[in-house]
Amino acid sequence: MTVKFHDANSEHIADLIRLNDCIQKQHADGDPEHFRYPLDTEKVRRFFSRVLEAEDNRIFLAFVDGIAVGYVWFEHGNSYENPFTFRKKQILVHHIFVQEENRHDGIASGFFDVVLAEAKSHKSEEVILNTYLENEGAQAFFKSHGFKTTKLTMRKTL
């Protein structure tokens, strides 16, 4: 099995829509009051088109035998400086997804290699991401790649 990573462009929108549908269903199943599903495909197409055009956003796809099996979407940015915190140049990972049948093949680790190379080339000071408390597998994976839990988000529905 050969995995190839490619910087996504407008020709990959259909792959992004297909892969995003998997992650979106997973999110909606876990938090149906917050996440929409099914999605309006045309709205998702326009959304990813805008993301791909934005200078501070990057999406990379992983291909196995010419078929897209996962993607990582991240954004360059800065934390806000205020009297209490320092400003930091950072990368925020919005999505990292690998199809179930391709998990444990090193693809997600390859995505982190891409993200870290991008972070280093842009002199970012940190990479941040979030995951759900119930997703213990993802938490273990992220920790195995040097991430540590720094805060917990809580929500109260009114």
JSON list of N, CA, C and O in Angstrom, two decimals, residues 78-112:
[
{"chain": "A", "resi": 78, "resn": "ASN", "atom": "N", "xyz": [-3.02, 33.33, 14.93]},
{"chain": "A", "resi": 78, "resn": "ASN", "atom": "CA", "xyz": [-2.34, 33.81, 16.13]},
{"chain": "A", "resi": 78, "resn": "ASN", "atom": "C", "xyz": [-3.33, 33.79, 17.29]},
{"chain": "A", "resi": 78, "resn": "ASN", "atom": "O", "xyz": [-4.50, 34.12, 17.11]},
{"chain": "A", "resi": 79, "resn": "SER", "atom": "N", "xyz": [-2.84, 33.43, 18.44]},
{"chain": "A", "resi": 79, "resn": "SER", "atom": "CA", "xyz": [-3.66, 33.62, 19.63]},
{"chain": "A", "resi": 79, "resn": "SER", "atom": "C", "xyz": [-3.64, 35.11, 19.95]},
{"chain": "A", "resi": 79, "resn": "SER", "atom": "O", "xyz": [-2.78, 35.85, 19.48]},
{"chain": "A", "resi": 80, "resn": "TYR", "atom": "N", "xyz": [-4.59, 35.54, 20.73]},
{"chain": "A", "resi": 80, "resn": "TYR", "atom": "CA", "xyz": [-4.69, 36.96, 21.07]},
{"chain": "A", "resi": 80, "resn": "TYR", "atom": "C", "xyz": [-3.85, 37.28, 22.29]},
{"chain": "A", "resi": 80, "resn": "TYR", "atom": "O", "xyz": [-3.86, 36.56, 23.27]},
{"chain": "A", "resi": 81, "resn": "GLU", "atom": "N", "xyz": [-3.14, 38.39, 22.18]},
{"chain": "A", "resi": 81, "resn": "GLU", "atom": "CA", "xyz": [-2.39, 38.89, 23.33]},
{"chain": "A", "resi": 81, "resn": "GLU", "atom": "C", "xyz": [-3.30, 39.82, 24.10]},
{"chain": "A", "resi": 81, "resn": "GLU", "atom": "O", "xyz": [-4.07, 40.59, 23.55]},
{"chain": "A", "resi": 82, "resn": "ASN", "atom": "N", "xyz": [-3.22, 39.70, 25.38]},
{"chain": "A", "resi": 82, "resn": "ASN", "atom": "CA", "xyz": [-3.96, 40.60, 26.26]},
{"chain": "A", "resi": 82, "resn": "ASN", "atom": "C", "xyz": [-3.15, 40.71, 27.56]},
{"chain": "A", "resi": 82, "resn": "ASN", "atom": "O", "xyz": [-2.07, 40.14, 27.65]},
{"chain": "A", "resi": 83, "resn": "PRO", "atom": "N", "xyz": [-3.64, 41.40, 28.55]},
{"chain": "A", "resi": 83, "resn": "PRO", "atom": "CA", "xyz": [-2.85, 41.51, 29.78]},
{"chain": "A", "resi": 83, "resn": "PRO", "atom": "C", "xyz": [-2.57, 40.17, 30.46]},
{"chain": "A", "resi": 83, "resn": "PRO", "atom": "O", "xyz": [-1.66, 40.08, 31.28]},
{"chain": "A", "resi": 84, "resn": "PHE", "atom": "N", "xyz": [-3.32, 39.14, 30.09]},
{"chain": "A", "resi": 84, "resn": "PHE", "atom": "CA", "xyz": [-3.21, 37.86, 30.79]},
{"chain": "A", "resi": 84, "resn": "PHE", "atom": "C", "xyz": [-2.46, 36.78, 30.01]},
{"chain": "A", "resi": 84, "resn": "PHE", "atom": "O", "xyz": [-1.95, 35.83, 30.60]},
{"chain": "A", "resi": 85, "resn": "THR", "atom": "N", "xyz": [-2.42, 36.90, 28.68]},
{"chain": "A", "resi": 85, "resn": "THR", "atom": "CA", "xyz": [-1.82, 35.84, 27.86]},
{"chain": "A", "resi": 85, "resn": "THR", "atom": "C", "xyz": [-0.90, 36.43, 26.80]},
{"chain": "A", "resi": 85, "resn": "THR", "atom": "O", "xyz": [-1.06, 37.58, 26.39]},
{"chain": "A", "resi": 86, "resn": "PHE", "atom": "N", "xyz": [0.03, 35.60, 26.36]},
{"chain": "A", "resi": 86, "resn": "PHE", "atom": "CA", "xyz": [0.96, 35.98, 25.30]},
{"chain": "A", "resi": 86, "resn": "PHE", "atom": "C", "xyz": [0.33, 35.68, 23.94]},
{"chain": "A", "resi": 86, "resn": "PHE", "atom": "O", "xyz": [-0.47, 34.76, 23.80]},
{"chain": "A", "resi": 87, "resn": "ARG", "atom": "N", "xyz": [0.74, 36.42, 22.96]},
{"chain": "A", "resi": 87, "resn": "ARG", "atom": "CA", "xyz": [0.36, 36.14, 21.57]},
{"chain": "A", "resi": 87, "resn": "ARG", "atom": "C", "xyz": [1.27, 35.03, 21.07]},
{"chain": "A", "resi": 87, "resn": "ARG", "atom": "O", "xyz": [2.48, 35.06, 21.30]},
{"chain": "A", "resi": 88, "resn": "LYS", "atom": "N", "xyz": [0.69, 34.05, 20.41]},
{"chain": "A", "resi": 88, "resn": "LYS", "atom": "CA", "xyz": [1.48, 32.96, 19.85]},
{"chain": "A", "resi": 88, "resn": "LYS", "atom": "C", "xyz": [1.06, 32.70, 18.42]},
{"chain": "A", "resi": 88, "resn": "LYS", "atom": "O", "xyz": [-0.13, 32.71, 18.10]},
{"chain": "A", "resi": 89, "resn": "LYS", "atom": "N", "xyz": [2.04, 32.46, 17.58]},
{"chain": "A", "resi": 89, "resn": "LYS", "atom": "CA", "xyz": [1.78, 32.06, 16.21]},
{"chain": "A", "resi": 89, "resn": "LYS", "atom": "C", "xyz": [1.45, 30.57, 16.26]},
{"chain": "A", "resi": 89, "resn": "LYS", "atom": "O", "xyz": [2.20, 29.78, 16.83]},
{"chain": "A", "resi": 90, "resn": "GLN", "atom": "N", "xyz": [0.31, 30.20, 15.68]},
{"chain": "A", "resi": 90, "resn": "GLN", "atom": "CA", "xyz": [-0.16, 28.83, 15.85]},
{"chain": "A", "resi": 90, "resn": "GLN", "atom": "C", "xyz": [-0.83, 28.29, 14.59]},
{"chain": "A", "resi": 90, "resn": "GLN", "atom": "O", "xyz": [-1.19, 29.04, 13.68]},
{"chain": "A", "resi": 91, "resn": "ILE", "atom": "N", "xyz": [-0.98, 27.00, 14.60]},
{"chain": "A", "resi": 91, "resn": "ILE", "atom": "CA", "xyz": [-1.79, 26.30, 13.59]},
{"chain": "A", "resi": 91, "resn": "ILE", "atom": "C", "xyz": [-2.93, 25.64, 14.34]},
{"chain": "A", "resi": 91, "resn": "ILE", "atom": "O", "xyz": [-2.71, 24.96, 15.36]},
{"chain": "A", "resi": 92, "resn": "LEU", "atom": "N", "xyz": [-4.14, 25.86, 13.84]},
{"chain": "A", "resi": 92, "resn": "LEU", "atom": "CA", "xyz": [-5.33, 25.22, 14.39]},
{"chain": "A", "resi": 92, "resn": "LEU", "atom": "C", "xyz": [-5.77, 24.14, 13.43]},
{"chain": "A", "resi": 92, "resn": "LEU", "atom": "O", "xyz": [-6.07, 24.43, 12.27]},
{"chain": "A", "resi": 93, "resn": "VAL", "atom": "N", "xyz": [-5.79, 22.89, 13.89]},
{"chain": "A", "resi": 93, "resn": "VAL", "atom": "CA", "xyz": [-6.27, 21.77, 13.08]},
{"chain": "A", "resi": 93, "resn": "VAL", "atom": "C", "xyz": [-7.79, 21.72, 13.26]},
{"chain": "A", "resi": 93, "resn": "VAL", "atom": "O", "xyz": [-8.28, 21.45, 14.34]},
{"chain": "A", "resi": 94, "resn": "HIS", "atom": "N", "xyz": [-8.52, 22.00, 12.18]},
{"chain": "A", "resi": 94, "resn": "HIS", "atom": "CA", "xyz": [-9.98, 21.97, 12.22]},
{"chain": "A", "resi": 94, "resn": "HIS", "atom": "C", "xyz": [-10.51, 20.54, 12.08]},
{"chain": "A", "resi": 94, "resn": "HIS", "atom": "O", "xyz": [-11.40, 20.14, 12.83]},
{"chain": "A", "resi": 95, "resn": "HIS", "atom": "N", "xyz": [-10.00, 19.82, 11.10]},
{"chain": "A", "resi": 95, "resn": "HIS", "atom": "CA", "xyz": [-10.43, 18.44, 10.86]},
{"chain": "A", "resi": 95, "resn": "HIS", "atom": "C", "xyz": [-9.21, 17.58, 10.57]},
{"chain": "A", "resi": 95, "resn": "HIS", "atom": "O", "xyz": [-8.30, 18.01, 9.85]},
{"chain": "A", "resi": 96, "resn": "ILE", "atom": "N", "xyz": [-9.23, 16.40, 11.11]},
{"chain": "A", "resi": 96, "resn": "ILE", "atom": "CA", "xyz": [-8.31, 15.35, 10.67]},
{"chain": "A", "resi": 96, "resn": "ILE", "atom": "C", "xyz": [-9.14, 14.09, 10.62]},
{"chain": "A", "resi": 96, "resn": "ILE", "atom": "O", "xyz": [-9.78, 13.72, 11.61]},
{"chain": "A", "resi": 97, "resn": "PHE", "atom": "N", "xyz": [-9.20, 13.48, 9.45]},
{"chain": "A", "resi": 97, "resn": "PHE", "atom": "CA", "xyz": [-10.09, 12.34, 9.26]},
{"chain": "A", "resi": 97, "resn": "PHE", "atom": "C", "xyz": [-9.44, 11.32, 8.34]},
{"chain": "A", "resi": 97, "resn": "PHE", "atom": "O", "xyz": [-8.88, 11.68, 7.31]},
{"chain": "A", "resi": 98, "resn": "VAL", "atom": "N", "xyz": [-9.57, 10.05, 8.72]},
{"chain": "A", "resi": 98, "resn": "VAL", "atom": "CA", "xyz": [-9.14, 8.94, 7.88]},
{"chain": "A", "resi": 98, "resn": "VAL", "atom": "C", "xyz": [-10.29, 7.92, 7.89]},
{"chain": "A", "resi": 98, "resn": "VAL", "atom": "O", "xyz": [-10.84, 7.61, 8.95]},
{"chain": "A", "resi": 99, "resn": "GLN", "atom": "N", "xyz": [-10.65, 7.44, 6.71]},
{"chain": "A", "resi": 99, "resn": "GLN", "atom": "CA", "xyz": [-11.70, 6.43, 6.62]},
{"chain": "A", "resi": 99, "resn": "GLN", "atom": "C", "xyz": [-11.39, 5.25, 7.54]},
{"chain": "A", "resi": 99, "resn": "GLN", "atom": "O", "xyz": [-10.22, 4.89, 7.71]},
{"chain": "A", "resi": 100, "resn": "GLU", "atom": "N", "xyz": [-12.42, 4.68, 8.09]},
{"chain": "A", "resi": 100, "resn": "GLU", "atom": "CA", "xyz": [-12.25, 3.60, 9.07]},
{"chain": "A", "resi": 100, "resn": "GLU", "atom": "C", "xyz": [-11.37, 2.47, 8.55]},
{"chain": "A", "resi": 100, "resn": "GLU", "atom": "O", "xyz": [-10.49, 1.99, 9.25]},
{"chain": "A", "resi": 101, "resn": "GLU", "atom": "N", "xyz": [-11.58, 2.04, 7.32]},
{"chain": "A", "resi": 101, "resn": "GLU", "atom": "CA", "xyz": [-10.81, 0.90, 6.78]},
{"chain": "A", "resi": 101, "resn": "GLU", "atom": "C", "xyz": [-9.34, 1.23, 6.54]},
{"chain": "A", "resi": 101, "resn": "GLU", "atom": "O", "xyz": [-8.54, 0.32, 6.31]},
{"chain": "A", "resi": 102, "resn": "ASN", "atom": "N", "xyz": [-8.98, 2.51, 6.60]},
{"chain": "A", "resi": 102, "resn": "ASN", "atom": "CA", "xyz": [-7.59, 2.90, 6.40]},
{"chain": "A", "resi": 102, "resn": "ASN", "atom": "C", "xyz": [-6.92, 3.41, 7.68]},
{"chain": "A", "resi": 102, "resn": "ASN", "atom": "O", "xyz": [-5.79, 3.88, 7.64]},
{"chain": "A", "resi": 103, "resn": "ARG", "atom": "N", "xyz": [-7.62, 3.29, 8.80]},
{"chain": "A", "resi": 103, "resn": "ARG", "atom": "CA", "xyz": [-7.02, 3.69, 10.06]},
{"chain": "A", "resi": 103, "resn": "ARG", "atom": "C", "xyz": [-5.98, 2.66, 10.46]},
{"chain": "A", "resi": 103, "resn": "ARG", "atom": "O", "xyz": [-6.03, 1.51, 10.04]},
{"chain": "A", "resi": 104, "resn": "HIS", "atom": "N", "xyz": [-5.02, 3.06, 11.23]},
{"chain": "A", "resi": 104, "resn": "HIS", "atom": "CA", "xyz": [-3.90, 2.22, 11.68]},
{"chain": "A", "resi": 104, "resn": "HIS", "atom": "C", "xyz": [-2.95, 1.88, 10.53]},
{"chain": "A", "resi": 104, "resn": "HIS", "atom": "O", "xyz": [-2.20, 0.92, 10.62]},
{"chain": "A", "resi": 105, "resn": "ASP", "atom": "N", "xyz": [-3.00, 2.68, 9.45]},
{"chain": "A", "resi": 105, "resn": "ASP", "atom": "CA", "xyz": [-2.07, 2.50, 8.33]},
{"chain": "A", "resi": 105, "resn": "ASP", "atom": "C", "xyz": [-1.02, 3.61, 8.29]},
{"chain": "A", "resi": 105, "resn": "ASP", "atom": "O", "xyz": [-0.31, 3.74, 7.30]},
{"chain": "A", "resi": 106, "resn": "GLY", "atom": "N", "xyz": [-0.97, 4.45, 9.32]},
{"chain": "A", "resi": 106, "resn": "GLY", "atom": "CA", "xyz": [0.01, 5.51, 9.38]},
{"chain": "A", "resi": 106, "resn": "GLY", "atom": "C", "xyz": [-0.40, 6.80, 8.67]},
{"chain": "A", "resi": 106, "resn": "GLY", "atom": "O", "xyz": [0.38, 7.74, 8.59]},
{"chain": "A", "resi": 107, "resn": "ILE", "atom": "N", "xyz": [-1.63, 6.85, 8.19]},
{"chain": "A", "resi": 107, "resn": "ILE", "atom": "CA", "xyz": [-2.07, 8.02, 7.42]},
{"chain": "A", "resi": 107, "resn": "ILE", "atom": "C", "xyz": [-2.22, 9.24, 8.33]},
{"chain": "A", "resi": 107, "resn": "ILE", "atom": "O", "xyz": [-1.74, 10.33, 7.99]},
{"chain": "A", "resi": 108, "resn": "ALA", "atom": "N", "xyz": [-2.87, 9.09, 9.46]},
{"chain": "A", "resi": 108, "resn": "ALA", "atom": "CA", "xyz": [-3.03, 10.24, 10.37]},
{"chain": "A", "resi": 108, "resn": "ALA", "atom": "C", "xyz": [-1.66, 10.72, 10.86]},
{"chain": "A", "resi": 108, "resn": "ALA", "atom": "O", "xyz": [-1.44, 11.93, 10.98]},
{"chain": "A", "resi": 109, "resn": "SER", "atom": "N", "xyz": [-0.75, 9.81, 11.12]},
{"chain": "A", "resi": 109, "resn": "SER", "atom": "CA", "xyz": [0.61, 10.22, 11.49]},
{"chain": "A", "resi": 109, "resn": "SER", "atom": "C", "xyz": [1.27, 10.99, 10.36]},
{"chain": "A", "resi": 109, "resn": "SER", "atom": "O", "xyz": [1.96, 11.99, 10.59]},
{"chain": "A", "resi": 110, "resn": "GLY", "atom": "N", "xyz": [1.03, 10.56, 9.13]},
{"chain": "A", "resi": 110, "resn": "GLY", "atom": "CA", "xyz": [1.53, 11.28, 7.97]},
{"chain": "A", "resi": 110, "resn": "GLY", "atom": "C", "xyz": [0.95, 12.68, 7.88]},
{"chain": "A", "resi": 110, "resn": "GLY", "atom": "O", "xyz": [1.65, 13.62, 7.51]},
{"chain": "A", "resi": 111, "resn": "PHE", "atom": "N", "xyz": [-0.34, 12.81, 8.23]},
{"chain": "A", "resi": 111, "resn": "PHE", "atom": "CA", "xyz": [-0.94, 14.14, 8.25]},
{"chain": "A", "resi": 111, "resn": "PHE", "atom": "C", "xyz": [-0.23, 15.04, 9.27]},
{"chain": "A", "resi": 111, "resn": "PHE", "atom": "O", "xyz": [0.01, 16.21, 9.01]},
{"chain": "A", "resi": 112, "resn": "PHE", "atom": "N", "xyz": [0.10, 14.47, 10.44]},
{"chain": "A", "resi": 112, "resn": "PHE", "atom": "CA", "xyz": [0.80, 15.29, 11.43]},
{"chain": "A", "resi": 112, "resn": "PHE", "atom": "C", "xyz": [2.19, 15.66, 10.95]},
{"chain": "A", "resi": 112, "resn": "PHE", "atom": "O", "xyz": [2.67, 16.76, 11.25]}
]
